[in-house]
Short mmCIF file of C-alpha atoms and ligand atoms in Angstrom, two decimals:
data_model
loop_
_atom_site.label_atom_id
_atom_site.label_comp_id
_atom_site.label_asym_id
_atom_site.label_seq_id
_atom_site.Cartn_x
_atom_site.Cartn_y
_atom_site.Cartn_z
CA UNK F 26 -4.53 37.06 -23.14
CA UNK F 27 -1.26 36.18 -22.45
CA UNK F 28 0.90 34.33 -25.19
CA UNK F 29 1.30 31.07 -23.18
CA UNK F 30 -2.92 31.35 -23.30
CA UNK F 31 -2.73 31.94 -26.73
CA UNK F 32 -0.47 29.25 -27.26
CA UNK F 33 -2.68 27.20 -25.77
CA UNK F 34 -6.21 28.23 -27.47
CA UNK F 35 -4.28 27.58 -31.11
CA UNK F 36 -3.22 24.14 -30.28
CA UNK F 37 -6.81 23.86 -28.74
CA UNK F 38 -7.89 24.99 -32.53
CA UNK F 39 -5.93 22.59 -34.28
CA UNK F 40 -6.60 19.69 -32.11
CA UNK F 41 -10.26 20.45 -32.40
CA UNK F 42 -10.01 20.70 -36.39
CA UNK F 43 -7.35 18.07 -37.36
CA UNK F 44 -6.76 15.46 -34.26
CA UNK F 45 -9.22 12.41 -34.08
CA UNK F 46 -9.03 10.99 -30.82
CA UNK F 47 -11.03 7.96 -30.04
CA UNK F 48 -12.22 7.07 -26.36
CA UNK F 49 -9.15 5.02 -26.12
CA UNK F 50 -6.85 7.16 -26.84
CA UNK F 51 -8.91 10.36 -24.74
CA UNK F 52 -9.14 7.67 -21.67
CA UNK F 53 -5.40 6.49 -22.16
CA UNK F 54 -4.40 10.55 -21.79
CA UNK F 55 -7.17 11.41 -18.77
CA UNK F 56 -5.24 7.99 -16.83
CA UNK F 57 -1.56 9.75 -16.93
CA UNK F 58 -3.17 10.62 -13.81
CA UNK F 59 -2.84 7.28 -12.10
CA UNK F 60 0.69 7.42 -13.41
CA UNK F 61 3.94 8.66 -11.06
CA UNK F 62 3.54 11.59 -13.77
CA UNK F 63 0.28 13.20 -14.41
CA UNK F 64 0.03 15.04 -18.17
CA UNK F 65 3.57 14.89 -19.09
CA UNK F 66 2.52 12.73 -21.95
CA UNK F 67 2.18 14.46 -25.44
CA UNK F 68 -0.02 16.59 -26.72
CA UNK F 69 -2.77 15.51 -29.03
CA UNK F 70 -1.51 17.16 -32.15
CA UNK F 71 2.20 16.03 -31.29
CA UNK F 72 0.67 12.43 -31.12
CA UNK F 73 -1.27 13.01 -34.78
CA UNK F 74 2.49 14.17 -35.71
CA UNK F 75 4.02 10.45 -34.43
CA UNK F 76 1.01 8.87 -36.18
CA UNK F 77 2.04 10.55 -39.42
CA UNK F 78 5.83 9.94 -38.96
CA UNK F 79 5.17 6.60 -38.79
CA UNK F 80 3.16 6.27 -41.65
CA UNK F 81 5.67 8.52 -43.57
CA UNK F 82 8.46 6.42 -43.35
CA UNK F 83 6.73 3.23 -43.06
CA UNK F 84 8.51 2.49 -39.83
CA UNK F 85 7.01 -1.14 -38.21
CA UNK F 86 9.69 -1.25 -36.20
CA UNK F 87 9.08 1.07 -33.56
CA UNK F 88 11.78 1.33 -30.38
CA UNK F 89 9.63 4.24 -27.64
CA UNK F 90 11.96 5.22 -24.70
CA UNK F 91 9.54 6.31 -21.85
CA UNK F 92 6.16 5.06 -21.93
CA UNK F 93 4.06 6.64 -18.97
CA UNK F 94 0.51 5.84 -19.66
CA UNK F 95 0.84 4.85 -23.37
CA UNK F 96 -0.52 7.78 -25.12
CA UNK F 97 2.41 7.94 -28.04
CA UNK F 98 2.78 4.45 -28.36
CA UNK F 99 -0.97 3.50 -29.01
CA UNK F 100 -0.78 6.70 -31.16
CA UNK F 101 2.83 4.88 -33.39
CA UNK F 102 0.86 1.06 -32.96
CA UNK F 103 -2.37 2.35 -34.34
CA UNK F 104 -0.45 4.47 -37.51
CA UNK F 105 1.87 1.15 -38.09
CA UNK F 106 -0.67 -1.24 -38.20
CA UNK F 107 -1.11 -4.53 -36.65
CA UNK F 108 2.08 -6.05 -38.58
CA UNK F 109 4.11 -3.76 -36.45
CA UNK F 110 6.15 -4.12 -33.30
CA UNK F 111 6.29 -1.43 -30.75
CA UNK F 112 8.80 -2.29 -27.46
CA UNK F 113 8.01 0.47 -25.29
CA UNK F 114 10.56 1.10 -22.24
CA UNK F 115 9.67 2.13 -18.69
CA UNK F 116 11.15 2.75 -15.23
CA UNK F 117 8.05 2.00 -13.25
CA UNK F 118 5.86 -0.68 -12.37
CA UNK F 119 2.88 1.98 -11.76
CA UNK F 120 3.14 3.40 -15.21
CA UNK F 121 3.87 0.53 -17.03
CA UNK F 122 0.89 -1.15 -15.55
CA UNK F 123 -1.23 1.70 -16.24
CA UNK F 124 -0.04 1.62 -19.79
CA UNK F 125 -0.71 -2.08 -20.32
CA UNK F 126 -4.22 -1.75 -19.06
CA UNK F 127 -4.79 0.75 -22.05
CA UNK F 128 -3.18 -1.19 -24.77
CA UNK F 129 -5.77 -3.76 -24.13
CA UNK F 130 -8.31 -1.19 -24.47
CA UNK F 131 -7.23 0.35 -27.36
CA UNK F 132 -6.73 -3.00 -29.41
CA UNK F 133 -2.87 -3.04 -29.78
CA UNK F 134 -1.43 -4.99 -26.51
CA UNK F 135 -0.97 -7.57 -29.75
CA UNK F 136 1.83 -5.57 -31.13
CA UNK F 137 3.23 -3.34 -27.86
CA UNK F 138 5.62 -4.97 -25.74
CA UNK F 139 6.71 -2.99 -22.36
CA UNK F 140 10.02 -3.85 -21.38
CA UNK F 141 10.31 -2.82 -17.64
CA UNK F 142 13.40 -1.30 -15.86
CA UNK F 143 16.18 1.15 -16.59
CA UNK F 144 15.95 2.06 -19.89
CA UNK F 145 19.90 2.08 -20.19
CA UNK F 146 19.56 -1.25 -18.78
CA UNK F 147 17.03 -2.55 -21.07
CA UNK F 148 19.06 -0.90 -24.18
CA UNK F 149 22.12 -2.91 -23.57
CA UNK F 150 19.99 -6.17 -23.28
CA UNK F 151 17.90 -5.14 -26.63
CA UNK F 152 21.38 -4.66 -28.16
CA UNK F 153 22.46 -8.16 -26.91
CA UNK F 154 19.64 -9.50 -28.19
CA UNK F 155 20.72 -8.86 -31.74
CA UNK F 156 17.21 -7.63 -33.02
CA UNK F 157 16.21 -6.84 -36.75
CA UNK F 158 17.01 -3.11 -36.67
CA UNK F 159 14.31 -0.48 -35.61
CA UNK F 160 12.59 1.75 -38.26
CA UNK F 161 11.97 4.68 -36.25
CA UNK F 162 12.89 5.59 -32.48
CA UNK F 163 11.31 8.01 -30.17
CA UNK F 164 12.95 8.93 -26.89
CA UNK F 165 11.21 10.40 -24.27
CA UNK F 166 12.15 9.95 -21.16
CA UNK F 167 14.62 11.51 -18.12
CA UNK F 168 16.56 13.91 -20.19
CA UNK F 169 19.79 13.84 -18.80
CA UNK F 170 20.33 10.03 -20.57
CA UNK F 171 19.43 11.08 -23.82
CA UNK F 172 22.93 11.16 -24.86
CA UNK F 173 23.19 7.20 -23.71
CA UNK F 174 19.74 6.69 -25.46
CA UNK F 175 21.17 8.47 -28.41
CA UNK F 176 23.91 6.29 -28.80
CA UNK F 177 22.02 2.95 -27.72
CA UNK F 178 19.60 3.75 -30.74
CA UNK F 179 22.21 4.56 -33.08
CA UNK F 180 23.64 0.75 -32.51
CA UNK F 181 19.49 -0.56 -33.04
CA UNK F 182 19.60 1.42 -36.11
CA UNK F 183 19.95 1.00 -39.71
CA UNK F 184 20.58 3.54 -42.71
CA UNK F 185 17.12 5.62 -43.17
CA UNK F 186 16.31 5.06 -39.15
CA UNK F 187 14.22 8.22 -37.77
CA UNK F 188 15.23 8.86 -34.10
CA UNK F 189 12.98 11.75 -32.57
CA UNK F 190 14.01 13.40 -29.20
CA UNK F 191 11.29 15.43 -27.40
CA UNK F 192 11.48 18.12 -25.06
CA UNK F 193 14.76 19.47 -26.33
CA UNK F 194 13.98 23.17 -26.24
CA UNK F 195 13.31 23.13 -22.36
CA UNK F 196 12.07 26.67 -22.66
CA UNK F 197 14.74 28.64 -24.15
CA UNK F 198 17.21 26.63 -21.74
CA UNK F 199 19.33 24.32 -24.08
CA UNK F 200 21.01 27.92 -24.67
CA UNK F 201 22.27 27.94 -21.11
CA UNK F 202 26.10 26.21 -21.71
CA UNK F 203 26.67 27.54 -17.39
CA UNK F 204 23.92 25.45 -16.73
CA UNK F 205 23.87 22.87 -14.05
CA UNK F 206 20.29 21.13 -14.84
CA UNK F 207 21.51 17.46 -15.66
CA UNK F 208 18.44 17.51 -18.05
CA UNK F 209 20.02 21.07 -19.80
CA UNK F 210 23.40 19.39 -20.22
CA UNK F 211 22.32 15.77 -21.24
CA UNK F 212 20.23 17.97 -24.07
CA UNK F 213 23.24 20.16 -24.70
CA UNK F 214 25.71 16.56 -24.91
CA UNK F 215 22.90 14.73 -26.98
CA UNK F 216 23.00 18.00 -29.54
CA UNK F 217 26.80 18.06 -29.92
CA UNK F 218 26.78 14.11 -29.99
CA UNK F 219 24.60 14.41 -33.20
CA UNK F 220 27.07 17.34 -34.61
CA UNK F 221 29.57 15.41 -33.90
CA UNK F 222 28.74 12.01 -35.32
CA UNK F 223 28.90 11.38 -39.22
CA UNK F 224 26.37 8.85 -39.56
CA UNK F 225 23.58 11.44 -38.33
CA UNK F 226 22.17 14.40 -40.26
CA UNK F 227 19.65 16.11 -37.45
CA UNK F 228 17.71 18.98 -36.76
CA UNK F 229 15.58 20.44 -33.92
CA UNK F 230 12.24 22.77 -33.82
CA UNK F 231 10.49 25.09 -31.07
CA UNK F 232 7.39 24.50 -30.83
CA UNK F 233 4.89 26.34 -28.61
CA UNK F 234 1.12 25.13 -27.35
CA UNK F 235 -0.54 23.70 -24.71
CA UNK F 236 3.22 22.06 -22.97
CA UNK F 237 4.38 25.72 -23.49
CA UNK F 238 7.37 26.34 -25.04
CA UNK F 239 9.87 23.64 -25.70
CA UNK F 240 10.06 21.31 -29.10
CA UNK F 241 12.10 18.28 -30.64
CA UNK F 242 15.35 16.70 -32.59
CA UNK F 243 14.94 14.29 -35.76
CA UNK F 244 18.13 12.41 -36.94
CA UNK F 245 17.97 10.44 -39.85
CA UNK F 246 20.69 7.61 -39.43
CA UNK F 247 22.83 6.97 -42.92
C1 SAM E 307 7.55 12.16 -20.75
S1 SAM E 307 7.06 10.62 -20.07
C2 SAM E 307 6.72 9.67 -21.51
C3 SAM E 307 5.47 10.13 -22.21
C4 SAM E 307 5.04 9.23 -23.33
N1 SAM E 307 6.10 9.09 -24.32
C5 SAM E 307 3.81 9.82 -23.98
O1 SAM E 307 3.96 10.87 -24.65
O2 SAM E 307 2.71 9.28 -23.84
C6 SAM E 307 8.59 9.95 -19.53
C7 SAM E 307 8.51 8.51 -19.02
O3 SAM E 307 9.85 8.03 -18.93
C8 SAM E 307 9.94 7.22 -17.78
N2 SAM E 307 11.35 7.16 -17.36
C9 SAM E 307 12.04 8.08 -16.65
N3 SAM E 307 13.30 7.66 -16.44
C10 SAM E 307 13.40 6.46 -17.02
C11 SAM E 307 14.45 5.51 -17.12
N4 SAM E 307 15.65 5.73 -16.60
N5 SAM E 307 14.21 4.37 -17.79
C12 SAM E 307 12.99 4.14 -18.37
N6 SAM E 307 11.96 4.99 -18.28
C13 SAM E 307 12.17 6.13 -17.62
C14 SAM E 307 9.05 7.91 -16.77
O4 SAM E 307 8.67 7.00 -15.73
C15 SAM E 307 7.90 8.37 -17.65
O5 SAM E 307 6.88 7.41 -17.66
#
């Protein structure tokens, strides 16, 4: 077996053990395929892991930053409970359609709120907007902004605000400084934007399992 196989048969284990995934949630990950972006979404066990984050730090506040079919943000809404609010931000119409359709079904389209467009775009308006700060902030979404998304949920933030970036391993490339993947270098500028900034204490995991190798950034805001 190879290790990517291996990889995949111990998340398989602990999913299978630990992970309790209604019909909701298992239809809400089979319908990525009617996205723009089949199975990009998380895995199972990474959504437990936003579940307990949530619960954790008692975020209600919840800012998402790429929504596709709405697998992590029913996964946040469920684990925040139905005094929470979720705004969810997506590029397209297909996903975010998709995504509404199974908030209804999973019973928390009464505290998710898609906000449709350019997620820069939608930042600046959010920031306009003046909102009570978020409690927690995941971004996941094209990779080369997260440096703009970074900064965007810095200003949406208060003192104790969790801000999680997936995908920032890329396997093995974040390494690469020659590299000319716009998704490699907005990683690589997001990870020296958190070195660089005071307010931000951060750190970043690999993880391996069934999305192979890659793994994510928390930064606690002060
Ligand atoms: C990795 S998927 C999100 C997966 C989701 N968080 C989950 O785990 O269920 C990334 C999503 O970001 C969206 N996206 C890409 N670029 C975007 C942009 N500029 N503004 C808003 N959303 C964007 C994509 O359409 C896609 O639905």
């Amino acid at each position: 077996m190879s290790a990517p196989e291996q990889w995949a048969e111990v998340d398989r284990y602990f999913i299978d053990s630990l992970v309790k995934e209604d019909p909701a949630l298992a239809a809400t990950r089979e319908s990525s395929g009617e996205t723009l972006f089949p199975g990009i979404d998380v895995a199972p066990n990474m959504g437990a892991f936003l579940g307990l984050l949530v619960q954790l730090t008692g975020a209600k506040r919840i800012l998402e930053i790429g929504t596709l079919a709405g697998y992590s943000a029913i996964w946040m809404a469920r684990a925040a409970g139905s005094d929470a609010q979720i705004t969810t931000c997506e590029l397209e119409a297909t996903n975010a359609k998709v995504a509404q359709e199974n908030f209804e079904h999973a019973g928390v389209a009464d505290r998710v709120q898609i906000r449709r467009g350019p997620a820069a775009e939608t930042l600046q308006q959010l920031i306009a907007e003046q909102p009570e700060p978020f409690d927690l902030v995941f971004i996941d979404a094209d990779k080369r902004s997260n440096p703009t998304y970074l900064k965007s949920a810095v200003s949406l933030s208060r003192p104790g605000t969790a801000i999680l970036i997936d995908n920032t391993v890329r396997q093995g490339q974040v390494v690469q400084a020659d590299s000319e993947n716009p998704d490699v270098l907005g990683t690589r500028q997001l990870i020296a934007d958190i070195a660089a900034d005071g307010r931000l204490t951060g750190t970043a995991l690999q993880t391996v399992g069934l999305k192979g190798w890659d793994g994510f950034t928390l930064v606690r805001v002060s």
